[in-house]
Amino acid sequence: MPGFEIFDESEKAQVNEVMNKGFTFRYNFDGIRNGVWKARELEQMICDTTGAKHTHLVSSGTTALTTALMAAGIGAGDEVIVPPFTFVASVEAVVFAGAIPIFAEIDETLTLSPEGIEAVITPRTKAVNMVHMCGSMGKMDEIKALCDKHNLILLEDACQATGATYKGQALGTIGQVGCFSFDSVKTVSCGEGGAVLTNDTAIYNNAHMFSDHGHDHIGLDRGAESHPIMGNNFRISEMNAAVGVAQWKKLPRILETQRRNKKALKEALAQYPEITFRQLPDESGDNAGFLSFFLPNETRAQEVVAALGKEGVPAVFYWYGNNWHYLKNWTHIHNMTSSAKLPIELIEDRPDYTQIQTPKSDAIMSRTISMLIQLSWTEEDIQSRIDAFANVFTK
Ligand SMILES: *Cc1c(COP(=O)(O)O)cnc(C)c1O
């Protein structure tokens, strides 16, 4: 997954262009920036690649989620369906928007299942936060149809799925609004950064205004701009956007390398009858940042994780035991612990998060192991992983 593995002179040259010729702020200062507009340039590149009508860059994937929620009109008291398997930001963003996260079950796509979503829809449901975990998608035809049927906003958290597609359509552009993360360990890195994608011009206008204190971004005089809405400062800097410009040009190479490396590993693992693979509704669109597979049961999965550890295989993830990616271990979410009183505390009939159960998801995640697919792997690195699996599964 990590684009940082292929940082080279091109990222430095882009940043230097900002420092030597342009300016650090993404808006205005036309007189001193000599036509250098890195955030704008990257936004256009993302639109060209994904087919999104609008892209708005922000400071992180998390602020992209907050911006997307606010821009799409998802706020106080609205229920937003979220998965128990995700990076915790997908849930925190909902809480800080004043909305109510409602956990639903995942399936063997490792993302929310259509049945799981349908089971928790209520009259208060406003949106589904569809998280495309580990580079790939869920059953998007069914999920899109379900959202349309119930008049729900489909928000795609594609923070881990930059470059992935479903039936030719970029993940992040299938629902009303989508988000990418460009943090230090994502497929494409800006150091820190994120993007909101949408085909809806009203959502786009809300997004760029909300992420910059409501500025309407009309005209050349920032001081004279009007502020149709209140907002926040989630702006990306031109230096971060510059890193992203260099990285985005490498996206085809990143995808090709990940897909090749993943294929080699997956083919080698397919011979072990105990292993089954994550369901991929459109395998050709997988960004291939991870290889995820299932063992027959939790005990065996833990044995295999331990054995791979002994073999010295790095970047093996057992999410079920990890503190940041699975609901079971999120004590602060169970208790809604915060440094200050949260909007959700004003909602009397809010869920008791200490009691939330997702048994179907537990049954899947307790058997799931993922391996990070890296760009820097040599043939020997791949072979050493294949050999390690042979030691674990044939001994
Ligand atoms: C990384 C990530 C985020 C948050 O992105 P940041 O840029 O780190 O704020 C949100 N959702 C998912 C699924 C992620 O993996």
PDB file of C-alpha atoms in Angstrom, residues 8 10 18 27 51 55 85 118 125 128 143 172 207 215 227 233 247 250 257 266 272 292 358 368 376 382 389 393:
ATOM      1  CA  ASP A   8      12.378  10.015  -4.890  1.00  0.00           C
ATOM      2  CA  SER A  10      10.293  14.001  -7.994  1.00  0.00           C
ATOM      3  CA  VAL A  18       6.505  25.682  -4.072  1.00  0.00           C
ATOM      4  CA  TYR A  27      -5.698  30.207  -2.210  1.00  0.00           C
ATOM      5  CA  GLY A  51     -13.920  10.686 -13.404  1.00  0.00           C
ATOM      6  CA  THR A  55     -12.372  16.959  -6.015  1.00  0.00           C
ATOM      7  CA  PHE A  85     -13.982  -3.209  10.910  1.00  0.00           C
ATOM      8  CA  GLU A 118     -30.744  -3.309   5.868  1.00  0.00           C
ATOM      9  CA  THR A 125     -30.956   6.723   9.219  1.00  0.00           C
ATOM     10  CA  VAL A 128     -24.180   4.754   5.108  1.00  0.00           C
ATOM     11  CA  ILE A 143     -25.573  -1.393  -1.552  1.00  0.00           C
ATOM     12  CA  GLY A 172     -15.179   7.099  -3.958  1.00  0.00           C
ATOM     13  CA  ALA A 207     -17.038  21.120   1.014  1.00  0.00           C
ATOM     14  CA  HIS A 215     -15.089  31.349   2.315  1.00  0.00           C
ATOM     15  CA  HIS A 227     -19.163  33.474   3.942  1.00  0.00           C
ATOM     16  CA  ASN A 233      -9.742  25.183   8.804  1.00  0.00           C
ATOM     17  CA  GLN A 247       2.870  10.724  -6.071  1.00  0.00           C
ATOM     18  CA  LYS A 250       3.075   7.225  -9.895  1.00  0.00           C
ATOM     19  CA  THR A 257       3.383  -3.279  -8.788  1.00  0.00           C
ATOM     20  CA  LYS A 266      -1.990 -15.263  -3.707  1.00  0.00           C
ATOM     21  CA  TYR A 272      -3.178 -24.678   0.990  1.00  0.00           C
ATOM     22  CA  SER A 292      -6.549 -10.894   3.070  1.00  0.00           C
ATOM     23  CA  THR A 358     -21.583  -7.752  15.881  1.00  0.00           C
ATOM     24  CA  THR A 368      -8.985 -13.101   9.038  1.00  0.00           C
ATOM     25  CA  SER A 376       9.689  -2.280  -2.593  1.00  0.00           C
ATOM     26  CA  ILE A 382       8.289 -12.458  -2.312  1.00  0.00           C
ATOM     27  CA  PHE A 389       4.032 -19.999   4.295  1.00  0.00           C
ATOM     28  CA  PHE A 393       1.428 -24.944   6.292  1.00  0.00           C
TER      29      PHE A 393
END
